[in-house]
Amino acid sequence: MPLVYSIFAPHPPILVPEIGRGEERKCPATLAAYRALAGNLAAARIDTVLLISPHAPLLREGVALFQDEILKGDFAQFGMPQVKLAFANHQPLAGRLAKELPGGVLYSGRLDHGTLVPLYFLREAGWEGKLVVMSMPLADPEGYGNIIRTVLQDYSEPIALVASGDLSHRLKEDGPYGLHPSGPEFDRQIFEGLSRDPSAIKEIPQDLTEEAGECGWRSLRLALAVQQGMPKVFSYEGTFGVGYLVAELYQSSSLPQWARQCLAAYLKTGTTQGLTPPDVPLLKLRRPCFVTLHKEGELRGCIGTTAPYRENLAQEIEHNALAAGKDDPRFWPVEAEELPALTITVDVLGEMEKISGLEELDPWRYGVVVRSRGRTGLLLPRLEGVNTAQEQVTIAKHKAGLGLNEPVEMWRFEVVRYFE
């Protein structure tokens, strides 16, 4: 999977110092977060950036992709024509996306501010790769995201996705469109979705989005559909009556890649001898973990440990990856032919903390362990369909073979989930 990084970023020209002339300093959190993520992207040695803009030519049905050999633009519309940007177009990828995406067309023109503002900070961070610019789809962004994910699998170079968009423009009376109750509510739902359950973002009612005066909902949904990750909000500010949110949506990790390497070697040769784990400091520590396999969105295997049993995390992942593939009693053993269809995540567990009641649980933040009569049940956090602490504990009891009303001791723990 060549997509290695995905972010959501706002595009107010006032953030550009040459335009803001000091006003940008009224959004210190946004500037700091923007520069942090731009720096992360540049440091990852990304060859190509696919940028989704809500201000590129919008089509009633379909999307427009820029076809020119050099993609360029300036901030003349905002009084700064001397601030210019130009990047080479990845024309083969742009052409392929135009062919594969419904209603995709190639287009010639200059870059809009929804594109130029993120590119300004990428260039400031030192990024100088190739660019593909696509307009935001007005309908079915998840469908477009799924197709983009399939297309990107055919490319070998590292690719990043930048979803450009502002949230509500109706946060303050003196903002661009005044104040409307739907403005703060829309932004709250976006923030909560990214923090707890990203799948809920697509369920936000369209009339709420229209009343909020947003321009980033669809580009955000598309980015989330391209690659599942664990979103991390870096900042949110509404200084000028517009919601500026900066978030990291996805970052590839060597941990699940190591799990895949181990499972693939075992299925093909019957051994993992000779494999060398990535030179990652975390893999040298002793940590418990779970390795989870999915196939076409359905669970295919999950095995883990609540305490470290092996010399280091690399060995813990190796053991649990093989166990998830061949020893999960709920499934037939995985076969080598299934490997390309599997998605793999690794959950690294934090310290266990004993708790006294449900009020100390949050199924989106904490996993839970229940124990009674020598039996133990564990449930990881952030599982689809598990929305309350009561549901979480009930499932954990069931896994342990304990009665619904049986008293248990409980522990909570946090996890860091790593995606390929």
Coordinates of C-alpha atoms in Angstrom, one line a residue:
M1 CA 0.0 0.0 0.0
P2 CA 1.8 3.1 -1.2
L3 CA -0.4 5.5 0.8
V4 CA 1.8 6.3 3.8
Y5 CA 0.3 9.5 5.2
S6 CA -3.0 11.3 5.2
I7 CA -4.0 14.6 6.7
F8 CA -6.9 17.1 6.9
A9 CA -6.0 20.8 6.8
P10 CA -7.7 24.1 6.5
H11 CA -7.1 26.7 3.7
P12 CA -7.5 30.2 5.0
P13 CA -5.1 32.5 3.0
I14 CA -4.7 34.6 6.1
L15 CA -2.5 31.9 7.5
V16 CA 0.1 32.7 4.9
P17 CA 2.4 35.3 6.6
E18 CA 2.8 37.4 3.5
I19 CA -1.0 37.8 3.4
G20 CA -1.8 37.7 7.1
R21 CA 0.8 40.3 8.0
G22 CA 0.6 39.4 11.6
E23 CA -3.0 38.4 11.7
E24 CA -2.0 34.8 11.2
R25 CA -0.5 34.9 14.7
K26 CA -4.0 35.0 16.1
C27 CA -4.2 31.3 15.2
P28 CA -1.1 30.0 16.9
A29 CA -2.3 26.5 17.4
T30 CA -3.4 26.1 13.7
L31 CA 0.0 27.4 12.5
A32 CA 2.0 25.1 14.8
A33 CA -0.1 22.1 13.9
Y34 CA 0.1 22.8 10.2
R35 CA 3.9 23.1 10.3
A36 CA 4.1 19.9 12.4
L37 CA 2.2 17.8 9.9
A38 CA 3.9 19.4 6.9
G39 CA 7.2 18.5 8.6
N40 CA 6.0 15.0 9.2
L41 CA 5.1 14.6 5.5
A42 CA 8.3 16.0 4.3
A43 CA 10.4 13.8 6.7
A44 CA 8.6 10.7 5.4
R45 CA 10.2 11.3 1.9
I46 CA 6.8 11.3 0.1
D47 CA 7.2 11.1 -3.7
T48 CA 3.7 12.2 -4.6
V49 CA 0.9 14.1 -2.9
L50 CA -2.8 13.7 -3.9
L51 CA -4.6 16.8 -2.8
I52 CA -8.4 17.1 -2.6
S53 CA -9.7 20.6 -2.8
P54 CA -13.3 21.9 -2.4
H55 CA -12.4 24.9 -4.5
A56 CA -11.1 23.2 -7.6
P57 CA -13.7 23.0 -10.4
L58 CA -16.7 21.3 -8.8
L59 CA -18.9 19.0 -11.1
R60 CA -22.5 18.1 -10.4
E61 CA -21.5 14.5 -11.1
G62 CA -17.9 13.5 -11.1
V63 CA -14.5 15.1 -10.3
A64 CA -12.0 17.2 -12.2
L65 CA -8.2 16.5 -12.1
F66 CA -5.6 18.9 -13.4
Q67 CA -3.7 17.6 -16.4
D68 CA -1.0 20.2 -17.0
E69 CA 2.6 19.1 -16.8
I70 CA 3.4 21.8 -14.3
L71 CA 0.7 22.8 -11.7
K72 CA 1.0 26.4 -10.6
G73 CA -0.8 29.3 -9.1
D74 CA -0.4 32.4 -7.0
F75 CA -2.1 34.5 -4.3
A76 CA -2.9 37.4 -6.6
Q77 CA -6.6 37.2 -5.6
F78 CA -5.4 38.0 -2.1
G79 CA -3.1 40.9 -3.0
M80 CA 0.1 38.8 -3.2
P81 CA 0.8 37.9 -6.8
Q82 CA 4.5 37.5 -6.0
V83 CA 3.8 34.5 -3.7
K84 CA 3.8 31.8 -6.4
L85 CA 3.9 28.0 -6.2
A86 CA 4.6 25.4 -8.9
F87 CA 4.9 21.6 -8.8
A88 CA 5.3 18.8 -11.3
N89 CA 2.1 16.9 -12.0
H90 CA 2.1 13.2 -11.7
Q91 CA 0.3 12.9 -15.0
P92 CA 0.1 9.1 -15.2
L93 CA -1.6 8.9 -11.8
A94 CA -3.9 11.9 -12.7
G95 CA -4.9 10.2 -16.0
R96 CA -5.5 6.9 -14.3
L97 CA -7.8 8.4 -11.6
A98 CA -9.7 10.4 -14.3
K99 CA -10.3 7.1 -16.1
E100 CA -11.3 5.0 -13.1
L101 CA -13.3 7.5 -11.1
P102 CA -17.0 8.0 -12.0
G103 CA -17.3 11.2 -14.1
G104 CA -13.6 11.9 -13.9
V105 CA -12.4 14.5 -16.3
L106 CA -9.0 16.1 -17.0
Y107 CA -8.8 19.9 -16.7
S108 CA -6.3 22.7 -17.4
G109 CA -6.2 25.7 -15.1
R110 CA -4.5 27.4 -12.2
L111 CA -4.4 26.2 -8.7
D112 CA -7.1 27.5 -6.2
H113 CA -6.5 28.7 -2.7
G114 CA -7.8 25.4 -1.3
T115 CA -4.8 23.9 -2.9
L116 CA -2.3 26.7 -2.6
V117 CA -2.5 27.1 1.2
P118 CA -1.6 23.5 2.1
L119 CA 1.1 23.6 -0.6
Y120 CA 2.6 26.7 0.9
F121 CA 3.3 24.9 4.1
L122 CA 4.5 21.8 2.4
R123 CA 7.0 23.8 0.4
E124 CA 8.0 25.7 3.6
A125 CA 8.7 22.3 5.2
G126 CA 10.9 21.3 2.2
W127 CA 8.6 19.0 0.3
E128 CA 9.4 19.1 -3.5
G129 CA 7.7 16.0 -4.9
K130 CA 5.0 15.5 -7.6
L131 CA 1.4 16.6 -7.2
V132 CA -2.0 15.4 -8.3
V133 CA -4.9 17.8 -7.7
M134 CA -8.5 16.6 -7.7
S135 CA -11.8 18.4 -7.0
M136 CA -14.0 17.3 -4.1
P137 CA -16.9 15.0 -5.2
L138 CA -20.3 16.3 -4.3
A139 CA -21.9 12.9 -4.0
D140 CA -20.6 9.6 -2.6
P141 CA -17.2 10.6 -1.3
E142 CA -16.8 7.1 0.3
G143 CA -17.3 5.5 -3.1
Y144 CA -14.6 7.7 -4.6
G145 CA -12.3 7.0 -1.7
N146 CA -12.7 3.2 -2.1
I147 CA -11.7 3.5 -5.8
I148 CA -8.7 5.7 -5.1
R149 CA -7.5 3.1 -2.5
T150 CA -7.7 0.4 -5.2
V151 CA -5.9 2.6 -7.8
L152 CA -3.1 3.5 -5.4
Q153 CA -2.3 -0.2 -4.7
D154 CA -0.8 -0.4 -8.2
Y155 CA 1.9 2.2 -7.5
S156 CA 5.1 1.6 -5.7
E157 CA 6.2 5.1 -4.7
P158 CA 5.2 6.5 -1.3
I159 CA 2.0 8.7 -1.7
A160 CA 0.4 11.1 0.8
L161 CA -3.2 12.4 0.7
V162 CA -4.0 15.9 1.8
A163 CA -7.8 16.7 2.2
S164 CA -8.2 20.4 2.2
G165 CA -11.3 21.9 3.9
D166 CA -12.6 24.4 6.4
L167 CA -15.3 23.5 8.9
S168 CA -18.2 25.8 9.6
H169 CA -18.1 29.4 8.4
R170 CA -20.9 30.3 10.9
L171 CA -19.3 30.3 14.3
K172 CA -19.4 34.0 15.2
E173 CA -21.7 37.0 14.5
D174 CA -18.7 38.9 13.0
G175 CA -17.6 35.9 10.9
P176 CA -18.0 35.6 7.1
Y177 CA -21.6 34.4 7.3
G178 CA -22.7 35.3 10.8
L179 CA -23.6 32.9 13.6
H180 CA -25.9 29.9 13.3
P181 CA -26.4 27.2 16.0
S182 CA -25.7 24.6 13.4
G183 CA -22.1 26.0 13.0
P184 CA -20.7 25.0 16.4
E185 CA -22.8 21.8 16.4
F186 CA -21.4 20.7 13.1
D187 CA -17.8 21.3 14.2
R188 CA -18.5 19.5 17.5
Q189 CA -19.7 16.4 15.6
I190 CA -16.7 16.4 13.3
F191 CA -14.3 16.7 16.3
E192 CA -16.1 14.0 18.2
G193 CA -16.2 11.7 15.2
L194 CA -12.5 12.0 14.7
S195 CA -11.8 11.5 18.4
R196 CA -14.2 8.6 18.9
D197 CA -15.8 7.0 15.8
P198 CA -14.8 8.3 12.3
S199 CA -17.6 6.3 10.7
A200 CA -20.1 8.6 12.3
I201 CA -18.9 11.6 10.3
K202 CA -20.7 10.4 7.1
E203 CA -23.9 10.2 9.1
I204 CA -24.1 13.9 9.9
P205 CA -27.4 15.2 8.4
Q206 CA -26.9 17.1 5.2
D207 CA -29.2 19.9 6.3
L208 CA -26.9 20.5 9.3
T209 CA -23.9 20.7 7.0
E210 CA -25.7 23.2 4.8
E211 CA -26.8 25.4 7.7
A212 CA -23.2 25.3 9.1
G213 CA -21.7 26.7 5.9
E214 CA -18.9 24.1 5.7
C215 CA -16.6 23.3 2.8
G216 CA -14.6 20.3 4.1
W217 CA -17.1 17.6 5.0
R218 CA -16.9 15.7 1.8
S219 CA -13.1 15.9 1.3
L220 CA -12.7 14.6 4.9
R221 CA -15.0 11.7 4.2
L222 CA -13.2 10.8 1.1
A223 CA -9.8 10.8 2.9
L224 CA -11.2 8.6 5.7
A225 CA -12.5 6.1 3.1
V226 CA -9.2 5.9 1.2
Q227 CA -7.4 4.4 4.2
Q228 CA -8.5 3.5 7.7
G229 CA -6.3 4.9 10.5
M230 CA -6.5 6.3 14.0
P231 CA -7.2 10.0 13.5
K232 CA -5.4 12.4 15.7
V233 CA -6.6 16.0 16.0
F234 CA -3.6 18.4 16.3
S235 CA -5.6 21.6 16.7
Y236 CA -8.9 23.4 16.3
E237 CA -9.5 27.1 16.3
G238 CA -12.4 29.4 15.3
T239 CA -10.7 32.7 15.7
F240 CA -12.2 34.4 12.7
G241 CA -15.6 32.7 12.8
V242 CA -14.5 29.8 10.7
G243 CA -13.5 26.3 12.0
Y244 CA -9.9 25.5 11.3
L245 CA -9.1 21.9 12.1
V246 CA -5.8 20.2 11.5
A247 CA -5.7 16.4 11.9
E248 CA -3.5 13.5 11.0
L249 CA -5.9 10.9 9.6
Y250 CA -3.5 8.0 8.8
Q251 CA 0.2 7.1 9.2
S252 CA 1.6 3.8 8.0
S253 CA 3.5 1.8 10.5
S254 CA 6.2 -0.9 10.3
L255 CA 4.6 -2.9 13.2
P256 CA 1.7 -4.4 11.1
Q257 CA 4.1 -4.7 8.2
W258 CA 6.3 -6.8 10.4
A259 CA 3.3 -8.9 11.4
R260 CA 2.4 -9.5 7.7
Q261 CA 6.0 -10.4 6.9
C262 CA 6.1 -13.0 9.7
L263 CA 2.7 -14.5 8.7
A264 CA 3.6 -14.6 5.0
A265 CA 6.9 -16.3 5.6
Y266 CA 5.3 -18.9 7.8
L267 CA 2.4 -19.7 5.4
K268 CA 4.8 -20.0 2.5
T269 CA 7.8 -21.7 4.0
G270 CA 6.6 -23.1 7.4
T271 CA 9.1 -21.0 9.3
T272 CA 10.1 -17.4 10.2
Q273 CA 13.7 -18.2 10.7
G274 CA 16.0 -15.7 9.0
L275 CA 13.6 -12.8 9.2
T276 CA 15.0 -9.5 10.6
P277 CA 12.5 -7.1 12.3
P278 CA 12.6 -3.4 11.4
D279 CA 15.1 -1.3 13.3
V280 CA 12.4 0.5 15.3
P281 CA 13.1 1.4 19.0
L282 CA 9.5 0.4 20.1
L283 CA 10.1 -3.1 18.8
K284 CA 13.0 -3.6 21.2
L285 CA 10.9 -2.9 24.3
R286 CA 8.8 -5.5 26.2
R287 CA 5.2 -4.8 25.5
P288 CA 2.0 -6.9 25.3
C289 CA 0.1 -6.6 22.0
F290 CA -2.8 -8.0 19.9
V291 CA -2.6 -8.7 16.2
T292 CA -5.9 -8.5 14.3
L293 CA -6.7 -9.8 10.8
H294 CA -9.6 -8.6 8.7
K295 CA -10.7 -9.8 5.3
E296 CA -13.2 -7.7 3.3
G297 CA -14.1 -5.8 6.5
E298 CA -14.8 -9.0 8.5
L299 CA -12.8 -10.3 11.4
R300 CA -10.5 -13.2 10.2
G301 CA -8.4 -13.7 13.4
C302 CA -7.3 -12.0 16.5
I303 CA -4.8 -13.2 19.2
G304 CA -3.0 -11.2 21.8
T305 CA -1.4 -11.1 25.2
T306 CA -2.2 -8.9 28.2
A307 CA 1.4 -9.1 29.5
P308 CA 4.7 -9.4 27.7
Y309 CA 5.8 -13.0 27.5
R310 CA 8.7 -12.7 25.0
E311 CA 12.0 -10.9 24.9
N312 CA 10.7 -7.9 23.0
L313 CA 7.7 -6.5 21.1
A314 CA 9.1 -7.8 17.8
Q315 CA 8.9 -11.3 19.1
E316 CA 5.5 -10.7 20.7
I317 CA 4.1 -9.5 17.3
E318 CA 5.7 -12.4 15.5
H319 CA 4.1 -15.0 17.9
N320 CA 0.7 -13.3 17.9
A321 CA 0.6 -12.8 14.1
L322 CA 1.2 -16.5 13.5
A323 CA -1.4 -17.4 16.2
A324 CA -4.0 -15.0 14.7
G325 CA -3.5 -16.7 11.4
K326 CA -3.5 -20.4 12.4
D327 CA -4.7 -20.8 16.0
D328 CA -7.8 -18.6 16.5
P329 CA -10.4 -21.3 17.3
R330 CA -13.2 -19.2 15.8
F331 CA -11.8 -19.5 12.3
W332 CA -10.2 -21.9 9.8
P333 CA -6.4 -21.3 9.5
V334 CA -5.5 -18.5 7.0
E335 CA -4.1 -19.7 3.7
A336 CA -1.3 -18.1 1.8
E337 CA -3.7 -17.2 -1.1
E338 CA -5.6 -14.9 1.4
L339 CA -2.7 -12.7 2.3
P340 CA -3.3 -10.0 -0.3
A341 CA -6.9 -9.6 0.9
L342 CA -6.0 -9.3 4.6
T343 CA -5.7 -6.0 6.5
I344 CA -3.6 -6.2 9.6
T345 CA -3.5 -4.0 12.7
V346 CA -1.3 -4.2 15.8
D347 CA -2.6 -2.9 19.2
V348 CA 0.2 -2.3 21.7
L349 CA -1.3 -2.3 25.2
G350 CA -0.5 0.2 28.0
E351 CA -0.5 -0.5 31.7
M352 CA -3.4 -2.2 33.4
E353 CA -5.3 0.0 35.9
K354 CA -7.8 -1.6 38.3
I355 CA -11.2 0.1 38.4
S356 CA -14.2 -0.1 40.6
G357 CA -17.1 0.5 38.2
L358 CA -18.5 1.2 34.8
E359 CA -18.2 4.9 35.3
E360 CA -14.4 4.6 34.9
L361 CA -14.7 3.1 31.5
D362 CA -15.0 4.6 28.0
P363 CA -15.2 2.1 25.2
W364 CA -13.6 4.5 22.8
R365 CA -10.6 5.2 25.0
Y366 CA -10.1 2.1 27.2
G367 CA -10.1 -1.6 26.7
V368 CA -11.4 -3.8 29.6
V369 CA -10.3 -7.0 31.4
V370 CA -12.8 -8.8 33.6
R371 CA -11.8 -11.7 36.0
S372 CA -13.7 -14.1 38.2
R373 CA -13.3 -17.7 39.3
G374 CA -10.0 -18.0 37.5
R375 CA -11.6 -16.9 34.2
T376 CA -10.5 -13.8 32.2
G377 CA -12.2 -11.9 29.4
L378 CA -10.7 -9.0 27.4
L379 CA -12.1 -6.6 25.0
L380 CA -10.1 -4.0 23.0
P381 CA -11.4 -0.4 22.7
R382 CA -12.8 1.3 19.6
L383 CA -14.8 -1.7 18.3
E384 CA -17.6 -1.1 15.9
G385 CA -21.0 -1.6 17.5
V386 CA -19.7 -1.3 21.1
N387 CA -20.8 2.1 22.3
T388 CA -21.3 1.8 26.0
A389 CA -19.3 0.6 29.0
Q390 CA -22.1 -1.8 29.8
E391 CA -21.9 -3.4 26.4
Q392 CA -18.2 -3.6 26.6
V393 CA -18.2 -5.5 30.0
T394 CA -21.1 -7.8 28.9
I395 CA -19.1 -8.9 25.9
A396 CA -15.9 -9.4 27.9
K397 CA -17.9 -11.5 30.5
H398 CA -19.3 -13.6 27.6
K399 CA -15.8 -14.2 26.3
A400 CA -14.7 -15.4 29.7
G401 CA -17.7 -17.7 30.1
L402 CA -19.1 -15.7 33.0
G403 CA -22.7 -14.9 33.9
L404 CA -24.2 -11.5 32.9
N405 CA -24.9 -10.6 36.5
E406 CA -21.8 -12.2 38.0
P407 CA -19.6 -9.9 40.0
V408 CA -16.1 -9.4 38.5
E409 CA -12.9 -7.6 39.1
M410 CA -12.1 -5.1 36.3
W411 CA -9.1 -3.5 34.8
R412 CA -8.9 -0.8 32.1
F413 CA -6.1 -0.2 29.7
E414 CA -5.3 2.1 26.8
V415 CA -3.9 1.0 23.5
V416 CA -2.0 2.5 20.5
R417 CA -3.3 1.0 17.3
Y418 CA -1.0 0.7 14.3
F419 CA -2.2 0.4 10.8
E420 CA -0.3 -0.8 7.7

